[in-house]
Tab-separated table of C-alpha atoms in Angstrom:
chain	number	residue	atom	x	y	z
A	1	UNK	CA	-2.045	-12.411	9.297
A	2	UNK	CA	-0.212	-9.625	7.286
A	3	UNK	CA	1.436	-6.517	9.110
A	4	UNK	CA	0.230	-3.222	7.761
A	5	UNK	CA	3.188	-1.348	8.505
A	6	UNK	CA	6.955	-1.702	7.953
A	7	UNK	CA	7.272	-1.601	11.770
A	8	UNK	CA	5.071	-4.369	12.210
A	9	UNK	CA	6.529	-6.127	9.648
A	10	UNK	CA	10.263	-6.012	10.839
A	11	UNK	CA	8.904	-6.700	14.546
A	12	UNK	CA	7.101	-9.533	13.717
A	13	UNK	CA	10.110	-11.204	12.000
A	14	UNK	CA	12.417	-10.168	14.946
A	15	UNK	CA	10.084	-11.549	17.357
A	16	UNK	CA	9.526	-14.911	15.449
A	17	UNK	CA	13.429	-15.687	15.213
A	18	UNK	CA	13.820	-14.356	18.789
A	19	UNK	CA	11.237	-17.177	19.876
A	20	UNK	CA	12.663	-20.045	17.587
A	21	UNK	CA	16.236	-18.959	18.496
A	22	UNK	CA	15.105	-19.084	22.181
A	23	UNK	CA	13.185	-22.346	21.694
A	24	UNK	CA	16.389	-23.995	19.909
A	25	UNK	CA	18.779	-22.995	22.627
A	26	UNK	CA	16.424	-24.204	25.241
A	27	UNK	CA	16.438	-27.582	23.896
A	28	UNK	CA	19.718	-27.893	22.901
A	29	UNK	CA	21.109	-26.551	26.235
A	30	UNK	CA	18.340	-28.968	27.865
A	31	UNK	CA	19.901	-31.682	25.830
A	32	UNK	CA	23.115	-31.071	26.229
A	33	UNK	CA	22.971	-31.139	30.333
A	34	UNK	CA	20.461	-34.174	30.148
A	35	UNK	CA	23.186	-36.100	28.594
A	36	UNK	CA	25.771	-34.591	30.772
A	37	UNK	CA	24.181	-35.897	33.784
A	38	UNK	CA	23.135	-39.080	32.441
A	39	UNK	CA	26.691	-40.340	31.426
A	40	UNK	CA	28.514	-38.484	33.672
A	41	UNK	CA	31.598	-40.301	35.545
A	42	UNK	CA	30.633	-41.381	39.133
A	43	UNK	CA	33.592	-43.657	39.439
A	44	UNK	CA	31.646	-46.538	39.514
A	45	UNK	CA	32.053	-49.408	36.688
A	46	UNK	CA	29.261	-51.646	35.984
A	47	UNK	CA	29.945	-55.608	35.386
A	48	UNK	CA	28.450	-55.431	32.079
A	49	UNK	CA	29.347	-51.839	30.869
A	50	UNK	CA	31.053	-52.218	27.741
A	51	UNK	CA	33.613	-49.684	27.890
A	52	UNK	CA	35.830	-48.574	24.805
A	53	UNK	CA	39.661	-49.308	24.496
A	54	UNK	CA	42.571	-46.876	23.802
A	55	UNK	CA	42.465	-45.993	19.987
A	56	UNK	CA	39.353	-47.569	19.509
A	57	UNK	CA	36.388	-45.831	17.518
A	58	UNK	CA	32.665	-45.616	18.867
A	59	UNK	CA	29.937	-46.547	16.878
A	60	UNK	CA	26.683	-44.939	16.810
A	61	UNK	CA	23.508	-46.376	17.878
A	62	UNK	CA	20.125	-47.203	16.293
A	63	UNK	CA	21.526	-46.574	12.805
A	64	UNK	CA	22.004	-42.931	12.927
A	65	UNK	CA	18.381	-42.303	13.459
A	66	UNK	CA	19.053	-39.249	15.838
A	67	UNK	CA	21.383	-37.698	13.377
A	68	UNK	CA	19.111	-38.075	10.700
A	69	UNK	CA	16.142	-36.585	12.801
A	70	UNK	CA	18.135	-33.601	14.152
A	71	UNK	CA	19.262	-32.473	10.640
A	72	UNK	CA	15.656	-33.071	9.176
A	73	UNK	CA	14.185	-30.910	11.768
A	74	UNK	CA	16.725	-28.411	11.174
A	75	UNK	CA	16.362	-27.950	7.553
A	76	UNK	CA	12.771	-27.800	7.610
A	77	UNK	CA	12.887	-24.995	10.349
A	78	UNK	CA	15.340	-23.218	8.568
A	79	UNK	CA	13.667	-23.585	4.988
A	80	UNK	CA	10.630	-22.496	6.559
A	81	UNK	CA	11.950	-19.145	7.981
A	82	UNK	CA	13.443	-18.601	4.732
A	83	UNK	CA	10.254	-18.968	2.876
A	84	UNK	CA	8.339	-16.871	5.464
A	85	UNK	CA	10.759	-14.290	5.729
A	86	UNK	CA	11.264	-14.067	1.814
A	87	UNK	CA	7.488	-13.420	1.644
A	88	UNK	CA	7.415	-10.852	4.426
A	89	UNK	CA	10.219	-8.837	2.972
A	90	UNK	CA	8.446	-8.801	-0.052
A	91	UNK	CA	5.741	-6.655	1.346
A	92	UNK	CA	8.550	-4.483	2.423
A	93	UNK	CA	9.678	-4.000	-1.134
A	94	UNK	CA	6.358	-3.942	-3.030
A	95	UNK	CA	4.712	-1.831	-0.384
A	96	UNK	CA	0.939	-2.433	1.093
A	97	UNK	CA	-2.121	-3.513	-1.598
A	98	UNK	CA	-3.939	-0.599	-1.064
A	99	UNK	CA	-5.577	1.532	-3.953
A	100	UNK	CA	-3.798	4.208	-5.566
A	101	UNK	CA	-6.066	7.174	-4.053
A	102	UNK	CA	-5.749	6.030	-0.666
A	103	UNK	CA	-1.478	6.598	-0.736
A	104	UNK	CA	0.372	9.976	-0.513
A	105	UNK	CA	3.381	10.274	-2.901
A	106	UNK	CA	6.298	12.507	-2.302
A	107	UNK	CA	9.333	13.608	-3.922
A	108	UNK	CA	12.372	13.764	-1.399
A	109	UNK	CA	15.468	15.737	-2.647
A	110	UNK	CA	18.896	15.849	-0.496
A	111	UNK	CA	21.114	18.573	-0.551
A	112	UNK	CA	23.965	19.657	1.507
A	113	UNK	CA	22.865	19.750	4.089
A	114	UNK	CA	18.876	19.347	4.296
A	115	UNK	CA	15.769	17.572	2.907
A	116	UNK	CA	13.138	19.143	0.242
A	117	UNK	CA	9.524	17.406	0.193
A	118	UNK	CA	7.557	18.130	-2.827
A	119	UNK	CA	3.957	16.891	-2.276
A	120	UNK	CA	1.757	15.698	-5.267
A	121	UNK	CA	-0.686	18.499	-4.786
A	122	UNK	CA	2.120	21.060	-5.466
A	123	UNK	CA	3.042	21.896	-1.468
A	124	UNK	CA	6.611	22.375	-0.733
A	125	UNK	CA	8.529	22.106	2.628
A	126	UNK	CA	11.694	21.706	3.810
A	127	UNK	CA	13.959	21.099	6.732
A	128	UNK	CA	14.353	24.719	7.438
A	129	UNK	CA	10.724	25.185	8.064
A	130	UNK	CA	7.779	22.448	8.860
A	131	UNK	CA	9.743	19.639	7.626
A	132	UNK	CA	7.847	16.645	6.665
A	133	UNK	CA	4.457	16.364	7.685
A	134	UNK	CA	2.291	13.343	6.672
A	135	UNK	CA	-1.444	11.725	7.947
A	136	UNK	CA	-1.178	8.589	9.913
A	137	UNK	CA	-2.551	5.206	8.750
A	138	UNK	CA	-1.813	6.004	5.303
A	139	UNK	CA	0.568	4.654	2.896
A	140	UNK	CA	3.203	7.104	2.351
A	141	UNK	CA	5.471	6.449	-1.276
A	142	UNK	CA	8.556	8.590	-1.630
A	143	UNK	CA	11.044	9.177	-4.642
A	144	UNK	CA	14.163	10.329	-3.802
A	145	UNK	CA	17.128	11.884	-5.079
A	146	UNK	CA	19.672	14.375	-4.448
A	147	UNK	CA	20.949	17.694	-5.665
A	148	UNK	CA	24.683	17.132	-5.011
A	149	UNK	CA	26.366	14.150	-3.294
A	150	UNK	CA	24.932	10.713	-2.306
A	151	UNK	CA	22.475	10.753	0.665
A	152	UNK	CA	20.355	8.354	2.330
A	153	UNK	CA	17.323	9.183	3.633
A	154	UNK	CA	15.933	7.319	6.589
A	155	UNK	CA	13.444	7.209	9.563
A	156	UNK	CA	14.704	5.090	12.199
A	157	UNK	CA	11.327	4.628	14.306
A	158	UNK	CA	9.400	3.905	11.120
A	159	UNK	CA	12.001	1.560	9.715
A	160	UNK	CA	12.368	3.210	6.323
A	161	UNK	CA	15.407	3.802	4.091
A	162	UNK	CA	16.175	5.016	0.501
A	163	UNK	CA	19.276	6.201	-0.978
A	164	UNK	CA	19.389	9.646	-2.529
A	165	UNK	CA	21.546	9.613	-5.637
A	166	UNK	CA	22.445	12.570	-8.093
A	167	UNK	CA	20.658	11.550	-11.383
A	168	UNK	CA	18.538	8.648	-10.069
A	169	UNK	CA	15.593	7.754	-7.945
A	170	UNK	CA	14.869	5.427	-5.316
A	171	UNK	CA	11.163	4.391	-4.325
A	172	UNK	CA	10.150	3.297	-1.012
A	173	UNK	CA	7.096	3.457	1.189
A	174	UNK	CA	6.452	3.574	4.768
A	175	UNK	CA	3.528	4.221	7.162
A	176	UNK	CA	2.885	5.826	10.674
A	177	UNK	CA	-0.386	4.035	12.471
A	178	UNK	CA	-0.694	6.752	15.134
A	179	UNK	CA	0.499	10.385	15.668
A	180	UNK	CA	3.410	11.549	16.847
A	181	UNK	CA	7.143	13.150	15.843
A	182	UNK	CA	10.089	11.671	14.120
A	183	UNK	CA	13.325	12.795	12.594
A	184	UNK	CA	14.579	12.070	9.043
A	185	UNK	CA	18.436	11.769	8.892
A	186	UNK	CA	20.827	11.213	6.637
A	187	UNK	CA	22.542	7.536	6.766
A	188	UNK	CA	25.417	8.355	4.095
A	189	UNK	CA	28.659	10.169	5.000
A	190	UNK	CA	27.933	13.236	2.929
A	191	UNK	CA	30.401	15.944	4.164
A	192	UNK	CA	30.920	18.317	7.238
A	193	UNK	CA	27.564	18.824	7.940
A	194	UNK	CA	26.455	14.927	7.625
A	195	UNK	CA	25.492	14.608	11.408
A	196	UNK	CA	23.175	17.920	11.399
A	197	UNK	CA	21.409	16.796	8.089
A	198	UNK	CA	18.021	16.046	9.771
A	199	UNK	CA	14.290	17.059	9.326
A	200	UNK	CA	11.433	17.183	11.646
A	201	UNK	CA	8.474	14.498	10.750
A	202	UNK	CA	5.025	15.404	12.166
A	203	UNK	CA	2.428	12.482	11.972
A	204	UNK	CA	-1.087	14.139	12.152
A	205	UNK	CA	-4.587	12.525	12.259
A	206	UNK	CA	-6.263	12.180	8.827
A	207	UNK	CA	-8.257	15.320	9.822
A	208	UNK	CA	-5.643	17.303	11.258
A	209	UNK	CA	-3.529	16.718	7.934
A	210	UNK	CA	-6.362	17.890	5.912
A	211	UNK	CA	-6.953	21.082	7.588
A	212	UNK	CA	-3.031	21.387	7.668
A	213	UNK	CA	-3.362	20.817	3.592
A	214	UNK	CA	-6.096	23.811	3.633
A	215	UNK	CA	-4.043	26.237	5.161
A	216	UNK	CA	-0.967	25.405	2.981
A	217	UNK	CA	-3.288	26.005	-0.127
A	218	UNK	CA	-4.482	28.997	0.843
A	219	UNK	CA	-3.994	32.458	-1.123
A	220	UNK	CA	-4.699	36.131	0.287
A	221	UNK	CA	-4.797	38.740	-2.328
A	222	UNK	CA	-5.072	42.405	-1.281
A	223	UNK	CA	-5.421	45.196	-3.948
A	224	UNK	CA	-4.121	48.734	-3.344
A	225	UNK	CA	-3.405	52.317	-5.133
A	226	UNK	CA	-0.463	54.253	-5.279
A	227	UNK	CA	-1.574	56.044	-2.184
A	228	UNK	CA	-1.788	52.550	-0.322
A	229	UNK	CA	-5.730	52.542	-0.230
A	230	UNK	CA	-7.619	49.464	-0.825
A	231	UNK	CA	-9.138	49.153	-4.247
A	232	UNK	CA	-12.518	48.052	-4.065
A	233	UNK	CA	-14.268	47.981	-7.697
A	234	UNK	CA	-13.322	48.204	-11.335
A	235	UNK	CA	-11.115	45.152	-11.803
A	236	UNK	CA	-10.932	41.232	-12.540
A	237	UNK	CA	-8.564	38.800	-10.884
A	238	UNK	CA	-7.385	35.311	-13.132
A	239	UNK	CA	-5.115	32.816	-11.660
A	240	UNK	CA	-3.889	30.289	-14.379
A	241	UNK	CA	-1.678	27.327	-13.389
A	242	UNK	CA	1.808	27.627	-15.533
A	243	UNK	CA	1.158	23.857	-16.457
A	244	UNK	CA	-2.454	23.999	-16.757
A	245	UNK	CA	-2.334	21.867	-19.919
A	246	UNK	CA	-0.685	18.692	-18.248
A	247	UNK	CA	-3.665	18.466	-16.075
A	248	UNK	CA	-6.923	16.834	-16.185
A	249	UNK	CA	-9.067	19.611	-14.530
A	250	UNK	CA	-8.748	23.267	-15.604
A	251	UNK	CA	-6.965	25.254	-13.345
A	252	UNK	CA	-8.107	28.699	-14.380
A	253	UNK	CA	-9.981	30.650	-11.616
A	254	UNK	CA	-11.598	34.315	-11.852
A	255	UNK	CA	-12.655	36.506	-9.482
A	256	UNK	CA	-14.466	39.850	-9.804
A	257	UNK	CA	-14.137	42.855	-7.400
A	258	UNK	CA	-17.428	42.124	-6.164
A	259	UNK	CA	-15.913	38.680	-4.766
A	260	UNK	CA	-13.503	41.324	-2.608
A	261	UNK	CA	-14.105	42.179	0.755
A	262	UNK	CA	-12.563	45.801	1.365
A	263	UNK	CA	-10.041	45.275	-1.372
A	264	UNK	CA	-8.931	41.980	-0.060
A	265	UNK	CA	-9.693	38.174	-0.812
A	266	UNK	CA	-8.638	34.902	0.793
A	267	UNK	CA	-9.216	31.968	-1.656
A	268	UNK	CA	-9.069	28.374	-0.555
A	269	UNK	CA	-10.907	26.552	-3.201
A	270	UNK	CA	-7.446	25.480	-4.949
A	271	UNK	CA	-6.592	22.006	-4.582
A	272	UNK	CA	-3.456	22.161	-6.904
A	273	UNK	CA	-0.404	24.368	-5.922
A	274	UNK	CA	2.351	25.297	-8.059
A	275	UNK	CA	3.270	28.328	-9.982
A	276	UNK	CA	0.434	30.384	-11.031
A	277	UNK	CA	0.232	33.338	-13.442
A	278	UNK	CA	-1.575	36.084	-11.837
A	279	UNK	CA	-3.530	38.800	-13.805
A	280	UNK	CA	-5.395	41.691	-12.156
A	281	UNK	CA	-7.169	43.436	-15.173
A	282	UNK	CA	-8.918	47.025	-14.437
A	283	UNK	CA	-12.536	47.121	-16.163
A	284	UNK	CA	-11.927	50.765	-17.147
A	285	UNK	CA	-8.891	52.844	-18.194
A	286	UNK	CA	-7.607	54.159	-14.698
A	287	UNK	CA	-4.996	51.613	-13.850
A	288	UNK	CA	-2.194	49.754	-15.679
A	289	UNK	CA	-2.860	45.897	-15.516
A	290	UNK	CA	-0.940	44.096	-13.144
A	291	UNK	CA	0.911	40.830	-14.088
A	292	UNK	CA	2.969	38.642	-11.774
A	293	UNK	CA	3.801	34.924	-10.989
A	294	UNK	CA	3.176	33.270	-7.837
A	295	UNK	CA	4.822	30.651	-6.315
A	296	UNK	CA	1.372	28.658	-4.639
A	297	UNK	CA	3.668	25.959	-2.603
A	298	UNK	CA	2.693	27.242	0.606
A	299	UNK	CA	0.614	29.862	2.286
A	300	UNK	CA	0.208	33.248	-0.175
A	301	UNK	CA	-0.312	36.528	1.478
A	302	UNK	CA	0.360	39.186	-1.183
A	303	UNK	CA	-0.433	43.073	-1.927
A	304	UNK	CA	-0.214	44.136	-5.098
A	305	UNK	CA	-0.380	48.141	-6.189
A	306	UNK	CA	-2.070	49.398	-9.194
A	307	UNK	CA	-0.227	52.403	-11.037
A	308	UNK	CA	-2.450	55.084	-12.228
A	309	UNK	CA	-2.686	54.726	-16.379
A	310	UNK	CA	-2.843	58.471	-17.067
A	311	UNK	CA	0.403	59.374	-15.129
A	312	UNK	CA	2.616	58.198	-17.848
A	313	UNK	CA	0.796	59.667	-20.855
A	314	UNK	CA	0.463	63.277	-18.628
A	315	UNK	CA	4.348	62.767	-18.368
A	316	UNK	CA	4.697	62.043	-22.140
A	317	UNK	CA	2.475	65.127	-23.098
A	318	UNK	CA	4.205	67.421	-20.833
A	319	UNK	CA	7.645	66.565	-22.418
A	320	UNK	CA	6.008	67.227	-25.559
A	321	UNK	CA	5.059	70.550	-24.819
A	322	UNK	CA	8.120	71.209	-23.265
A	323	UNK	CA	10.047	70.315	-26.665
A	324	UNK	CA	7.477	72.309	-28.414
A	325	UNK	CA	8.257	75.285	-26.328
A	326	UNK	CA	11.758	74.807	-26.606
A	327	UNK	CA	11.744	74.464	-30.504
A	328	UNK	CA	9.204	77.431	-30.422
A	329	UNK	CA	11.512	79.546	-28.223
A	330	UNK	CA	14.653	78.764	-30.875
A	331	UNK	CA	12.458	79.917	-34.029
A	332	UNK	CA	11.370	83.009	-32.236
A	333	UNK	CA	15.314	83.667	-31.369
A	334	UNK	CA	16.017	83.067	-34.995
A	335	UNK	CA	13.029	85.376	-36.440
A	336	UNK	CA	14.503	87.865	-34.195
A	337	UNK	CA	18.221	87.532	-35.498
A	338	UNK	CA	17.164	87.665	-39.116
A	339	UNK	CA	15.038	90.552	-38.186
A	340	UNK	CA	17.847	92.566	-37.162
A	341	UNK	CA	20.112	91.318	-39.894
A	342	UNK	CA	17.572	92.814	-42.277
A	343	UNK	CA	17.315	96.481	-40.443
A	344	UNK	CA	21.359	96.370	-40.896
A	345	UNK	CA	21.093	95.494	-44.550
A	346	UNK	CA	18.616	98.324	-44.709
A	347	UNK	CA	20.646	100.896	-43.091
A	348	UNK	CA	23.652	100.002	-44.847
A	349	UNK	CA	21.805	100.656	-48.199
A	350	UNK	CA	20.537	104.031	-46.948
A	351	UNK	CA	24.103	104.887	-46.054
A	352	UNK	CA	25.399	104.029	-49.335
């Protein structure tokens, strides 16, 4: 029967070697004690006993059949163990024979001194928050690498270990058959913080894991004006994945103000996380459009503020009016100066 997890495989290999080793030990020790008792020296010599003389080499009995039998059995046992163990380790190397859609792929990146976990659906966690969260009874395929120096990703209780080397990736798999908590450790001496380079591993049931994923892929958007009052109508929200062209499905989502509740909307239908371009477009000229980039790798709760579109135009008009008034004032002063000069000229003319 083929084991399902790495823990089962290594436990089975250990138990087989332990059982055979114990059996061989019992047989060898028993046979040794038997011969020691059978051929013990009791101080009595039988008349027909043929004792060897000093310097005489003993001869084997029965043509070496016992020696051939013992070597033959040993060879059969050792070769069988090698072949069986190799087959079991191939399962460890190649992974379980399950469809790709039943497995979960996670990219693991080590750094001094922690771990980042990037899920295939765009969720990102790390040592500093929730750590690694996985479902039970599901093959987990990981690709490990490093940002800086050599690390080694390992979970002792789940019998998994993989090198994390800068510029390279190492692939392996593991599976937890029941829920619980484990610890990721670094098994490569990587610096002064090596001993503390740990991360939590939380194994949930399939239903609990799906609920956790839904919580991570939940986005709450609130729209306010400059007075911090909720804006309830007159705009449209659009979300577009920055790498939309790399996916088979169209990761574009549009919501009208009617779908908001008191200026706020909770979006839980998006199944692919990542970087999204968010655009909130007013349906009239009252507000300026809002354009932002949203890091949707975990729960998002953001508030966006509309800026009044007319405020900028009024400011420009005010500046223009002020400039024109100043010019007009200068013009008046110039006109008054010219008139004074003209009067002086006239007076001078009369005097002459």
